[in-house]
Phi, psi and omega in degrees: 000153180095167178203160171238137183232138176274173183303318182297319178298318178294321177298317179295322181292325186255023187301329183248012178057023179243020180302316183298308184288328183280321189242316184300317182294326178287331185262017181068026178067025172277106187300321181294320178292320179296315179294323176301318179294321177295320178298315180299316181298333182256014176058036175288135183287132174254137175224147177297144177224105182296144178102357175267127178244097186275356178235153179297133182259140169288168183303316181300315181289324176298312179302317179295325180295336180276340187243348180229158175071197182288159178297137179298138176255319185208137170247124179273161178066036167276109192247348182238159176298323180297317178297316181295318179295322178296315179296319179300313180296318181298311185279333174292317179295320180296329181271359181081015181266181178270124184275005182269000000 
């Protein structure tokens, strides 16, 4: 789950400025689902990208994502400032940066 899109893919999805009326209203205004539908309609190529976590992870799976497989790129459903601050501190410290 999840995706990363380059500028060209976004341009193709929004070519007629009707993404909102065509797709957002059908998808319950979930922007990621709406853009996915626009990409499909315009034959944008999809490829797997390891490290995207498109669903909320339980603690066991989150911990495993940090220690196995490819480095995490994105966690979806980060909904609180506390969750975002924890991820910022975790990855800033891992990169040797300042987490403040």
